PDB file of C-alpha atoms and ligand atoms in Angstrom:
ATOM      1  CA  UNK A 252       2.248 -21.539   5.448  1.00  0.00           C
ATOM      2  CA  UNK A 253       0.161 -23.381   8.016  1.00  0.00           C
ATOM      3  CA  UNK A 254       0.927 -24.702  11.467  1.00  0.00           C
ATOM      4  CA  UNK A 255       2.730 -21.654  12.848  1.00  0.00           C
ATOM      5  CA  UNK A 256      -0.288 -19.593  13.892  1.00  0.00           C
ATOM      6  CA  UNK A 257      -0.908 -19.482  17.620  1.00  0.00           C
ATOM      7  CA  UNK A 258       2.446 -20.987  18.590  1.00  0.00           C
ATOM      8  CA  UNK A 259       5.097 -19.327  20.737  1.00  0.00           C
ATOM      9  CA  UNK A 260       8.553 -18.879  19.210  1.00  0.00           C
ATOM     10  CA  UNK A 261      11.701 -18.006  21.144  1.00  0.00           C
ATOM     11  CA  UNK A 262      14.291 -16.426  18.858  1.00  0.00           C
ATOM     12  CA  UNK A 263      17.733 -15.973  20.377  1.00  0.00           C
ATOM     13  CA  UNK A 264      19.594 -12.943  19.096  1.00  0.00           C
ATOM     14  CA  UNK A 265      16.258 -11.604  17.890  1.00  0.00           C
ATOM     15  CA  UNK A 266      17.276  -7.968  18.232  1.00  0.00           C
ATOM     16  CA  UNK A 267      19.234  -7.696  15.002  1.00  0.00           C
ATOM     17  CA  UNK A 268      20.096  -9.269  11.663  1.00  0.00           C
ATOM     18  CA  UNK A 269      18.835 -12.759  10.926  1.00  0.00           C
ATOM     19  CA  UNK A 270      17.087 -13.133  14.307  1.00  0.00           C
ATOM     20  CA  UNK A 271      15.092  -9.934  13.836  1.00  0.00           C
ATOM     21  CA  UNK A 272      13.964 -11.157  10.401  1.00  0.00           C
ATOM     22  CA  UNK A 273      12.968 -14.525  11.882  1.00  0.00           C
ATOM     23  CA  UNK A 274      10.893 -12.737  14.543  1.00  0.00           C
ATOM     24  CA  UNK A 275       9.075 -10.670  11.909  1.00  0.00           C
ATOM     25  CA  UNK A 276       8.547 -13.614   9.557  1.00  0.00           C
ATOM     26  CA  UNK A 277       7.202 -16.010  12.192  1.00  0.00           C
ATOM     27  CA  UNK A 278       4.948 -13.229  13.531  1.00  0.00           C
ATOM     28  CA  UNK A 279       3.605 -12.649  10.030  1.00  0.00           C
ATOM     29  CA  UNK A 280       2.723 -16.378  10.007  1.00  0.00           C
ATOM     30  CA  UNK A 281       0.816 -15.943  13.279  1.00  0.00           C
ATOM     31  CA  UNK A 282       3.295 -16.833  16.039  1.00  0.00           C
ATOM     32  CA  UNK A 283       3.783 -14.902  19.269  1.00  0.00           C
ATOM     33  CA  UNK A 284       7.455 -14.039  19.660  1.00  0.00           C
ATOM     34  CA  UNK A 285       9.907 -14.003  22.549  1.00  0.00           C
ATOM     35  CA  UNK A 286      12.788 -11.837  21.391  1.00  0.00           C
ATOM     36  CA  UNK A 287      16.038 -12.570  23.165  1.00  0.00           C
ATOM     37  CA  UNK A 288      18.855 -10.030  23.126  1.00  0.00           C
ATOM     38  CA  UNK A 289      22.199  -9.660  24.838  1.00  0.00           C
ATOM     39  CA  UNK A 290      22.936  -5.939  25.135  1.00  0.00           C
ATOM     40  CA  UNK A 291      20.905  -4.069  22.547  1.00  0.00           C
ATOM     41  CA  UNK A 292      17.601  -3.415  24.327  1.00  0.00           C
ATOM     42  CA  UNK A 293      16.532  -0.610  22.022  1.00  0.00           C
ATOM     43  CA  UNK A 294      16.868  -2.802  18.933  1.00  0.00           C
ATOM     44  CA  UNK A 295      14.916  -5.604  20.652  1.00  0.00           C
ATOM     45  CA  UNK A 296      12.154  -3.159  21.519  1.00  0.00           C
ATOM     46  CA  UNK A 297      11.963  -2.019  17.896  1.00  0.00           C
ATOM     47  CA  UNK A 298      11.539  -5.624  16.719  1.00  0.00           C
ATOM     48  CA  UNK A 299       8.872  -6.205  19.382  1.00  0.00           C
ATOM     49  CA  UNK A 300       6.984  -3.154  18.121  1.00  0.00           C
ATOM     50  CA  UNK A 301       7.056  -4.614  14.578  1.00  0.00           C
ATOM     51  CA  UNK A 302       5.719  -7.935  15.863  1.00  0.00           C
ATOM     52  CA  UNK A 303       2.890  -6.201  17.735  1.00  0.00           C
ATOM     53  CA  UNK A 304       2.061  -4.175  14.633  1.00  0.00           C
ATOM     54  CA  UNK A 305       1.468  -7.538  12.927  1.00  0.00           C
ATOM     55  CA  UNK A 306      -1.151  -8.309  15.584  1.00  0.00           C
ATOM     56  CA  UNK A 307       0.912 -10.795  17.579  1.00  0.00           C
ATOM     57  CA  UNK A 308       2.209 -10.770  21.149  1.00  0.00           C
ATOM     58  CA  UNK A 309       5.870  -9.972  21.716  1.00  0.00           C
ATOM     59  CA  UNK A 310       8.152  -9.883  24.729  1.00  0.00           C
ATOM     60  CA  UNK A 311      11.813  -8.938  24.956  1.00  0.00           C
ATOM     61  CA  UNK A 312      14.167 -10.944  27.170  1.00  0.00           C
ATOM     62  CA  UNK A 313      17.698  -9.991  28.091  1.00  0.00           C
ATOM     63  CA  UNK A 314      19.847 -13.092  28.497  1.00  0.00           C
ATOM     64  CA  UNK A 315      23.400 -14.065  27.688  1.00  0.00           C
ATOM     65  CA  UNK A 316      22.739 -17.482  26.202  1.00  0.00           C
ATOM     66  CA  UNK A 317      26.215 -18.641  27.210  1.00  0.00           C
ATOM     67  CA  UNK A 318      25.090 -18.445  30.868  1.00  0.00           C
ATOM     68  CA  UNK A 319      22.747 -21.220  31.890  1.00  0.00           C
ATOM     69  CA  UNK A 320      21.140 -19.221  34.721  1.00  0.00           C
ATOM     70  CA  UNK A 321      20.253 -16.456  32.251  1.00  0.00           C
ATOM     71  CA  UNK A 322      18.650 -19.027  29.961  1.00  0.00           C
ATOM     72  CA  UNK A 323      16.698 -20.544  32.858  1.00  0.00           C
ATOM     73  CA  UNK A 324      15.357 -17.158  33.941  1.00  0.00           C
ATOM     74  CA  UNK A 325      14.429 -16.343  30.342  1.00  0.00           C
ATOM     75  CA  UNK A 326      12.691 -19.701  29.786  1.00  0.00           C
ATOM     76  CA  UNK A 327      10.597 -19.206  32.927  1.00  0.00           C
ATOM     77  CA  UNK A 328       9.715 -15.619  32.015  1.00  0.00           C
ATOM     78  CA  UNK A 329       8.683 -16.539  28.465  1.00  0.00           C
ATOM     79  CA  UNK A 330       6.505 -19.418  29.675  1.00  0.00           C
ATOM     80  CA  UNK A 331       4.820 -17.079  32.165  1.00  0.00           C
ATOM     81  CA  UNK A 332       4.258 -14.259  29.675  1.00  0.00           C
ATOM     82  CA  UNK A 333       3.466 -16.063  26.435  1.00  0.00           C
ATOM     83  CA  UNK A 334       2.961 -19.752  27.266  1.00  0.00           C
ATOM     84  CA  UNK A 335       4.963 -22.871  26.386  1.00  0.00           C
ATOM     85  CA  UNK A 336       7.564 -22.438  23.644  1.00  0.00           C
ATOM     86  CA  UNK A 337       6.856 -24.564  20.577  1.00  0.00           C
ATOM     87  CA  UNK A 338       9.485 -23.085  18.277  1.00  0.00           C
ATOM     88  CA  UNK A 339      13.079 -22.493  19.372  1.00  0.00           C
ATOM     89  CA  UNK A 340      15.401 -20.722  16.952  1.00  0.00           C
ATOM     90  CA  UNK A 341      18.985 -20.927  18.195  1.00  0.00           C
ATOM     91  CA  UNK A 342      20.358 -17.988  16.263  1.00  0.00           C
ATOM     92  CA  UNK A 343      22.369 -15.813  18.691  1.00  0.00           C
ATOM     93  CA  UNK A 344      26.053 -15.795  18.057  1.00  0.00           C
ATOM     94  CA  UNK A 345      29.312 -14.099  17.311  1.00  0.00           C
ATOM     95  CA  UNK A 346      31.640 -14.586  14.360  1.00  0.00           C
ATOM     96  CA  UNK A 347      35.281 -15.461  13.888  1.00  0.00           C
ATOM     97  CA  UNK A 348      36.236 -11.801  13.592  1.00  0.00           C
ATOM     98  CA  UNK A 349      35.376 -11.280  17.258  1.00  0.00           C
ATOM     99  CA  UNK A 350      38.425 -13.441  18.003  1.00  0.00           C
ATOM    100  CA  UNK A 351      40.596 -12.015  15.209  1.00  0.00           C
ATOM    101  CA  UNK A 352      40.318 -15.202  13.099  1.00  0.00           C
ATOM    102  CA  UNK A 353      43.239 -17.077  14.666  1.00  0.00           C
ATOM    103  CA  UNK A 354      44.754 -20.005  12.751  1.00  0.00           C
ATOM    104  CA  UNK A 355      44.495 -23.373  14.545  1.00  0.00           C
ATOM    105  CA  UNK A 356      48.249 -23.418  15.196  1.00  0.00           C
ATOM    106  CA  UNK A 357      48.069 -20.295  17.365  1.00  0.00           C
ATOM    107  CA  UNK A 358      44.476 -20.401  18.625  1.00  0.00           C
ATOM    108  CA  UNK A 359      44.041 -20.204  22.386  1.00  0.00           C
ATOM    109  CA  UNK A 360      41.693 -22.380  24.410  1.00  0.00           C
ATOM    110  CA  UNK A 361      39.898 -19.246  25.566  1.00  0.00           C
ATOM    111  CA  UNK A 362      39.221 -18.093  22.013  1.00  0.00           C
ATOM    112  CA  UNK A 363      37.684 -21.425  21.080  1.00  0.00           C
ATOM    113  CA  UNK A 364      35.830 -21.651  24.383  1.00  0.00           C
ATOM    114  CA  UNK A 365      34.052 -18.328  23.794  1.00  0.00           C
ATOM    115  CA  UNK A 366      32.749 -19.489  20.406  1.00  0.00           C
ATOM    116  CA  UNK A 367      31.784 -22.894  21.816  1.00  0.00           C
ATOM    117  CA  UNK A 368      29.910 -21.091  24.589  1.00  0.00           C
ATOM    118  CA  UNK A 369      27.892 -19.103  22.069  1.00  0.00           C
ATOM    119  CA  UNK A 370      27.186 -21.748  19.435  1.00  0.00           C
ATOM    120  CA  UNK A 371      27.171 -25.006  21.411  1.00  0.00           C
ATOM    121  CA  UNK A 372      26.479 -24.292  25.072  1.00  0.00           C
ATOM    122  CA  UNK A 373      23.873 -21.570  24.446  1.00  0.00           C
ATOM    123  CA  UNK A 374      21.713 -23.848  22.269  1.00  0.00           C
ATOM    124  CA  UNK A 375      22.354 -26.766  24.626  1.00  0.00           C
ATOM    125  CA  UNK A 376      21.101 -24.787  27.643  1.00  0.00           C
ATOM    126  CA  UNK A 377      17.916 -23.810  25.837  1.00  0.00           C
ATOM    127  CA  UNK A 378      17.238 -27.244  24.379  1.00  0.00           C
ATOM    128  CA  UNK A 379      17.566 -28.801  27.833  1.00  0.00           C
ATOM    129  CA  UNK A 380      15.318 -26.176  29.389  1.00  0.00           C
ATOM    130  CA  UNK A 381      12.597 -26.176  26.737  1.00  0.00           C
ATOM    131  CA  UNK A 382      12.413 -29.831  25.686  1.00  0.00           C
ATOM    132  CA  UNK A 383      10.073 -30.887  28.550  1.00  0.00           C
ATOM    133  CA  UNK A 384       7.420 -28.309  27.583  1.00  0.00           C
ATOM    134  CA  UNK A 385       7.752 -29.156  23.882  1.00  0.00           C
ATOM    135  CA  UNK A 386       7.287 -32.840  24.697  1.00  0.00           C
ATOM    136  CA  UNK A 387       4.181 -31.977  26.656  1.00  0.00           C
ATOM    137  CA  UNK A 388       2.838 -29.999  23.697  1.00  0.00           C
ATOM    138  CA  UNK A 389       3.527 -33.055  21.544  1.00  0.00           C
ATOM    139  CA  UNK A 390       4.833 -30.765  18.856  1.00  0.00           C
ATOM    140  CA  UNK A 391       8.005 -28.712  18.598  1.00  0.00           C
ATOM    141  CA  UNK A 392      10.523 -27.270  16.216  1.00  0.00           C
ATOM    142  CA  UNK A 393      14.147 -26.525  16.943  1.00  0.00           C
ATOM    143  CA  UNK A 394      16.198 -24.667  14.367  1.00  0.00           C
ATOM    144  CA  UNK A 395      19.951 -24.310  14.686  1.00  0.00           C
ATOM    145  CA  UNK A 396      21.345 -21.416  12.666  1.00  0.00           C
ATOM    146  CA  UNK A 397      24.726 -22.763  11.581  1.00  0.00           C
ATOM    147  CA  UNK A 398      26.934 -21.552   8.726  1.00  0.00           C
ATOM    148  CA  UNK A 399      28.578 -22.718   5.525  1.00  0.00           C
ATOM    149  CA  UNK A 400      31.789 -22.307   7.539  1.00  0.00           C
ATOM    150  CA  UNK A 401      30.984 -25.793   8.873  1.00  0.00           C
ATOM    151  CA  UNK A 402      31.009 -27.121   5.284  1.00  0.00           C
ATOM    152  CA  UNK A 403      33.878 -25.213   3.706  1.00  0.00           C
ATOM    153  CA  UNK A 404      36.280 -25.308   6.666  1.00  0.00           C
ATOM    154  CA  UNK A 405      38.305 -22.431   5.261  1.00  0.00           C
ATOM    155  CA  UNK A 406      41.586 -21.273   6.740  1.00  0.00           C
ATOM    156  CA  UNK A 407      41.389 -19.026   9.821  1.00  0.00           C
ATOM    157  CA  UNK A 408      37.716 -19.874  10.331  1.00  0.00           C
ATOM    158  CA  UNK A 409      38.572 -22.586  12.873  1.00  0.00           C
ATOM    159  CA  UNK A 410      37.141 -21.057  16.057  1.00  0.00           C
ATOM    160  CA  UNK A 411      33.824 -20.513  14.338  1.00  0.00           C
ATOM    161  CA  UNK A 412      33.710 -23.665  12.200  1.00  0.00           C
ATOM    162  CA  UNK A 413      34.533 -25.970  15.115  1.00  0.00           C
ATOM    163  CA  UNK A 414      31.739 -24.392  17.157  1.00  0.00           C
ATOM    164  CA  UNK A 415      29.195 -24.567  14.330  1.00  0.00           C
ATOM    165  CA  UNK A 416      30.143 -28.193  13.621  1.00  0.00           C
ATOM    166  CA  UNK A 417      29.456 -28.940  17.289  1.00  0.00           C
ATOM    167  CA  UNK A 418      26.121 -27.190  17.035  1.00  0.00           C
ATOM    168  CA  UNK A 419      25.200 -29.314  14.013  1.00  0.00           C
ATOM    169  CA  UNK A 420      26.257 -32.537  15.773  1.00  0.00           C
ATOM    170  CA  UNK A 421      23.887 -31.619  18.590  1.00  0.00           C
ATOM    171  CA  UNK A 422      21.062 -30.948  16.129  1.00  0.00           C
ATOM    172  CA  UNK A 423      21.334 -34.270  14.293  1.00  0.00           C
ATOM    173  CA  UNK A 424      21.525 -36.227  17.549  1.00  0.00           C
ATOM    174  CA  UNK A 425      18.626 -34.342  19.115  1.00  0.00           C
ATOM    175  CA  UNK A 426      16.522 -34.878  15.990  1.00  0.00           C
ATOM    176  CA  UNK A 427      16.671 -38.640  16.439  1.00  0.00           C
ATOM    177  CA  UNK A 428      16.128 -38.498  20.179  1.00  0.00           C
ATOM    178  CA  UNK A 429      13.073 -36.221  20.065  1.00  0.00           C
ATOM    179  CA  UNK A 430      11.259 -37.418  16.922  1.00  0.00           C
ATOM    180  CA  UNK A 431       9.145 -39.764  19.069  1.00  0.00           C
ATOM    181  CA  UNK A 432       7.780 -36.655  20.854  1.00  0.00           C
ATOM    182  CA  UNK A 433       6.732 -34.843  17.679  1.00  0.00           C
ATOM    183  CA  UNK A 434       9.740 -32.536  17.832  1.00  0.00           C
ATOM    184  CA  UNK A 435      11.636 -31.763  14.636  1.00  0.00           C
ATOM    185  CA  UNK A 436      15.196 -30.446  14.657  1.00  0.00           C
ATOM    186  CA  UNK A 437      16.783 -28.907  11.577  1.00  0.00           C
ATOM    187  CA  UNK A 438      19.835 -26.852  10.682  1.00  0.00           C
ATOM    188  CA  UNK A 439      19.799 -23.789   8.457  1.00  0.00           C
ATOM    189  CA  UNK A 440      23.239 -22.895   7.136  1.00  0.00           C
ATOM    190  CA  UNK A 441      23.572 -19.431   5.627  1.00  0.00           C
ATOM    191  CA  UNK A 442      26.412 -18.172   3.482  1.00  0.00           C
ATOM    192  CA  UNK A 443      27.185 -14.469   3.627  1.00  0.00           C
ATOM    193  CA  UNK A 444      24.132 -12.495   4.818  1.00  0.00           C
ATOM    194  CA  UNK A 445      23.808  -8.727   4.978  1.00  0.00           C
ATOM    195  CA  UNK A 446      23.820  -8.115   8.750  1.00  0.00           C
ATOM    196  CA  UNK A 447      26.179  -6.457  11.201  1.00  0.00           C
ATOM    197  CA  UNK A 448      28.104  -9.734  11.443  1.00  0.00           C
ATOM    198  CA  UNK A 449      28.260 -10.137   7.670  1.00  0.00           C
ATOM    199  CA  UNK A 450      29.459  -6.557   7.231  1.00  0.00           C
ATOM    200  CA  UNK A 451      32.143  -6.990   9.894  1.00  0.00           C
ATOM    201  CA  UNK A 452      33.388 -10.131   8.181  1.00  0.00           C
ATOM    202  CA  UNK A 453      33.580  -8.451   4.791  1.00  0.00           C
ATOM    203  CA  UNK A 454      35.363  -5.385   6.088  1.00  0.00           C
ATOM    204  CA  UNK A 455      37.855  -7.553   8.043  1.00  0.00           C
ATOM    205  CA  UNK A 456      38.620 -10.110   5.331  1.00  0.00           C
ATOM    206  CA  UNK A 457      38.119  -8.147   2.112  1.00  0.00           C
ATOM    207  CA  UNK A 458      38.292  -4.510   3.151  1.00  0.00           C
ATOM    208  CA  UNK A 459      34.807  -4.020   1.708  1.00  0.00           C
ATOM    209  CA  UNK A 460      32.730  -1.468   3.612  1.00  0.00           C
ATOM    210  CA  UNK A 461      29.716  -1.300   1.311  1.00  0.00           C
ATOM    211  CA  UNK A 462      27.930  -4.599   0.638  1.00  0.00           C
ATOM    212  CA  UNK A 463      26.606  -3.219  -2.670  1.00  0.00           C
ATOM    213  CA  UNK A 464      30.115  -3.679  -4.033  1.00  0.00           C
ATOM    214  CA  UNK A 465      29.602  -7.429  -3.644  1.00  0.00           C
ATOM    215  CA  UNK A 466      26.179  -7.742  -5.290  1.00  0.00           C
ATOM    216  CA  UNK A 467      27.388  -8.322  -8.839  1.00  0.00           C
ATOM    217  CA  UNK A 468      29.515 -11.313  -7.824  1.00  0.00           C
ATOM    218  CA  UNK A 469      26.802 -13.021  -5.781  1.00  0.00           C
ATOM    219  CA  UNK A 470      24.903 -16.042  -7.200  1.00  0.00           C
ATOM    220  CA  UNK A 471      21.675 -14.132  -7.914  1.00  0.00           C
ATOM    221  CA  UNK A 472      23.178 -10.669  -8.244  1.00  0.00           C
ATOM    222  CA  UNK A 473      22.576  -9.587  -4.644  1.00  0.00           C
ATOM    223  CA  UNK A 474      23.920 -10.357  -1.196  1.00  0.00           C
ATOM    224  CA  UNK A 475      21.614 -12.716   0.710  1.00  0.00           C
ATOM    225  CA  UNK A 476      19.209 -10.822   2.952  1.00  0.00           C
ATOM    226  CA  UNK A 477      18.121 -11.837   6.481  1.00  0.00           C
ATOM    227  CA  UNK A 478      14.592 -12.491   5.149  1.00  0.00           C
ATOM    228  CA  UNK A 479      15.945 -15.205   2.846  1.00  0.00           C
ATOM    229  CA  UNK A 480      17.140 -17.130   5.900  1.00  0.00           C
ATOM    230  CA  UNK A 481      13.965 -16.368   7.858  1.00  0.00           C
ATOM    231  CA  UNK A 482      11.743 -17.732   5.075  1.00  0.00           C
ATOM    232  CA  UNK A 483      13.668 -21.023   5.063  1.00  0.00           C
ATOM    233  CA  UNK A 484      13.274 -21.274   8.840  1.00  0.00           C
ATOM    234  CA  UNK A 485       9.546 -20.534   8.690  1.00  0.00           C
ATOM    235  CA  UNK A 486       9.048 -23.262   6.090  1.00  0.00           C
ATOM    236  CA  UNK A 487      10.874 -25.831   8.227  1.00  0.00           C
ATOM    237  CA  UNK A 488       8.687 -24.940  11.240  1.00  0.00           C
ATOM    238  CA  UNK A 489       5.436 -25.083   9.269  1.00  0.00           C
ATOM    239  CA  UNK A 490       3.115 -28.006   8.629  1.00  0.00           C
ATOM    240  CA  UNK A 491       4.377 -27.990   5.056  1.00  0.00           C
ATOM    241  CA  UNK A 492       7.683 -29.236   6.480  1.00  0.00           C
ATOM    242  CA  UNK A 493       6.063 -31.862   8.663  1.00  0.00           C
ATOM    243  CA  UNK A 494       8.143 -34.788   7.365  1.00  0.00           C
ATOM    244  CA  UNK A 495      11.446 -32.941   7.464  1.00  0.00           C
ATOM    245  CA  UNK A 496      13.770 -33.407  10.420  1.00  0.00           C
ATOM    246  CA  UNK A 497      17.472 -34.076  10.950  1.00  0.00           C
ATOM    247  CA  UNK A 498      18.285 -32.009   7.837  1.00  0.00           C
ATOM    248  CA  UNK A 499      20.549 -29.141   6.911  1.00  0.00           C
ATOM    249  CA  UNK A 500      19.197 -26.529   4.538  1.00  0.00           C
ATOM    250  CA  UNK A 501      22.050 -24.485   3.088  1.00  0.00           C
ATOM    251  CA  UNK A 502      20.934 -21.034   1.981  1.00  0.00           C
ATOM    252  CA  UNK A 503      23.817 -19.566   0.020  1.00  0.00           C
ATOM    253  CA  UNK A 504      22.669 -19.295  -3.566  1.00  0.00           C
ATOM    254  CA  UNK A 505      24.001 -22.715  -4.443  1.00  0.00           C
ATOM    255  CA  UNK A 506      27.726 -22.356  -3.965  1.00  0.00           C
ATOM    256  CA  UNK A 507      30.470 -21.071  -1.724  1.00  0.00           C
TER     257      UNK A 507
HETATM  258  P1  LIG B 643      24.350 -10.055  14.140  1.00  0.00           P
HETATM  259  O1  LIG B 643      23.707  -9.162  13.181  1.00  0.00           O
HETATM  260  O2  LIG B 643      25.727  -9.755  14.644  1.00  0.00           O
HETATM  261  O3  LIG B 643      23.363 -10.233  15.415  1.00  0.00           O
HETATM  262  C1  LIG B 643      23.755 -11.064  16.466  1.00  0.00           C
HETATM  263  C2  LIG B 643      22.594 -11.266  17.409  1.00  0.00           C
HETATM  264  O4  LIG B 643      22.981 -12.205  18.423  1.00  0.00           O
HETATM  265  C3  LIG B 643      22.189  -9.986  18.132  1.00  0.00           C
HETATM  266  O5  LIG B 643      20.787 -10.026  18.299  1.00  0.00           O
HETATM  267  C4  LIG B 643      22.912 -10.124  19.482  1.00  0.00           C
HETATM  268  O6  LIG B 643      22.254  -9.404  20.531  1.00  0.00           O
HETATM  269  C5  LIG B 643      22.807 -11.615  19.703  1.00  0.00           C
HETATM  270  N1  LIG B 643      23.813 -12.181  20.601  1.00  0.00           N
HETATM  271  C6  LIG B 643      25.153 -12.249  20.427  1.00  0.00           C
HETATM  272  N2  LIG B 643      25.723 -12.879  21.467  1.00  0.00           N
HETATM  273  C7  LIG B 643      24.720 -13.207  22.318  1.00  0.00           C
HETATM  274  C8  LIG B 643      24.664 -13.868  23.576  1.00  0.00           C
HETATM  275  N3  LIG B 643      25.769 -14.318  24.182  1.00  0.00           N
HETATM  276  N4  LIG B 643      23.452 -14.039  24.152  1.00  0.00           N
HETATM  277  C9  LIG B 643      22.321 -13.594  23.557  1.00  0.00           C
HETATM  278  N5  LIG B 643      22.317 -12.957  22.377  1.00  0.00           N
HETATM  279  C10 LIG B 643      23.501 -12.765  21.770  1.00  0.00           C
HETATM  280  O7  LIG B 643      24.442 -11.560  13.592  1.00  0.00           O
HETATM  281  P2  LIG B 643      23.678 -12.274  12.370  1.00  0.00           P
HETATM  282  O8  LIG B 643      24.502 -12.085  11.155  1.00  0.00           O
HETATM  283  O9  LIG B 643      22.243 -11.943  12.358  1.00  0.00           O
HETATM  284  O10 LIG B 643      23.905 -13.808  12.807  1.00  0.00           O
HETATM  285  C11 LIG B 643      22.893 -14.615  13.362  1.00  0.00           C
HETATM  286  C12 LIG B 643      23.356 -16.060  13.284  1.00  0.00           C
HETATM  287  O11 LIG B 643      23.605 -16.401  11.918  1.00  0.00           O
HETATM  288  C13 LIG B 643      24.662 -16.345  14.042  1.00  0.00           C
HETATM  289  O12 LIG B 643      24.570 -17.579  14.709  1.00  0.00           O
HETATM  290  C14 LIG B 643      25.690 -16.421  12.939  1.00  0.00           C
HETATM  291  O13 LIG B 643      26.798 -17.219  13.305  1.00  0.00           O
HETATM  292  C15 LIG B 643      24.889 -17.000  11.799  1.00  0.00           C
HETATM  293  N6  LIG B 643      25.431 -16.707  10.454  1.00  0.00           N
HETATM  294  C16 LIG B 643      25.560 -15.415  10.009  1.00  0.00           C
HETATM  295  C17 LIG B 643      26.089 -15.191   8.737  1.00  0.00           C
HETATM  296  C18 LIG B 643      26.243 -13.810   8.157  1.00  0.00           C
HETATM  297  O14 LIG B 643      26.913 -13.659   7.121  1.00  0.00           O
HETATM  298  N7  LIG B 643      25.664 -12.773   8.756  1.00  0.00           N
HETATM  299  C19 LIG B 643      26.491 -16.290   7.943  1.00  0.00           C
HETATM  300  C20 LIG B 643      26.351 -17.578   8.438  1.00  0.00           C
HETATM  301  C21 LIG B 643      25.809 -17.775   9.700  1.00  0.00           C
HETATM  302  P3  LIG B 643      22.490  -7.810  20.778  1.00  0.00           P
HETATM  303  O15 LIG B 643      21.764  -7.101  19.656  1.00  0.00           O
HETATM  304  O16 LIG B 643      21.879  -7.551  22.101  1.00  0.00           O
HETATM  305  O17 LIG B 643      23.956  -7.591  20.729  1.00  0.00           O
END
């Protein structure tokens, strides 16, 4: 893929799971990577070491994306260390299990607010902070990592689905507003992916502790891996995707 080399990518939640795979994949395509994490410094450092082993620069940045001041400090630090961010991957997040999957009828405002903070306000903070530099570059890519939960709207997924739907609404609006500045905004919507979050979901909803038990019933005979999502994101950020904006790419093997 072309058009990624030499750019700076900020990946939120880059310490684990999908974000870590995005960091590795974009680095392999030649980007320098700012790896954001919340609590897991050791994991972020391990991802940074992998990026450096690929010959690219890497920095790790602790920030709770739900807190605007954290995002502002991170944005300034990344710009100082690596240069202006041209690729923003809004990936950090928590799932419905973190709130016990409450049905709408009994959901509390606080439960919904926490998910909105992660999936709507976090990305909003970073888009606001980074858009001026992207405009100046005349080229930018924003990826929102959503979920098929905002297509299926299954029972007890409300806290999560409402937040992801809000995230997508922001993406499609931003895409039209920023196109004139050479900035593309796309949504990648995974189904089940083998990460800590995916494992937690499966053990909570299906009592399955080992993801290998699920392989046979998956569309291609295996549970989607973080790299499958990362490859889709890299394509959207590349020159090969230059005419694609305002789109949602669902990566779930074709059905949910
Ligand atoms: P994961 O393995 O649980 O990793 C979550 C990542 O987000 C970690 O790097 C974590 O940092 C970071 N994070 C969480 N809250 C944060 C906050 N407030 N500020 C900054 N960083 C924060 O999750 P994942 O499965 O890779 O999920 C990544 C994205 O994909 C999420 O948006 C999720 O909703 C979406 N998704 C996942 C699946 C799936 O099945 N896994 C399916 C559809 C969509 P620490 O390491 O420091 O804790």
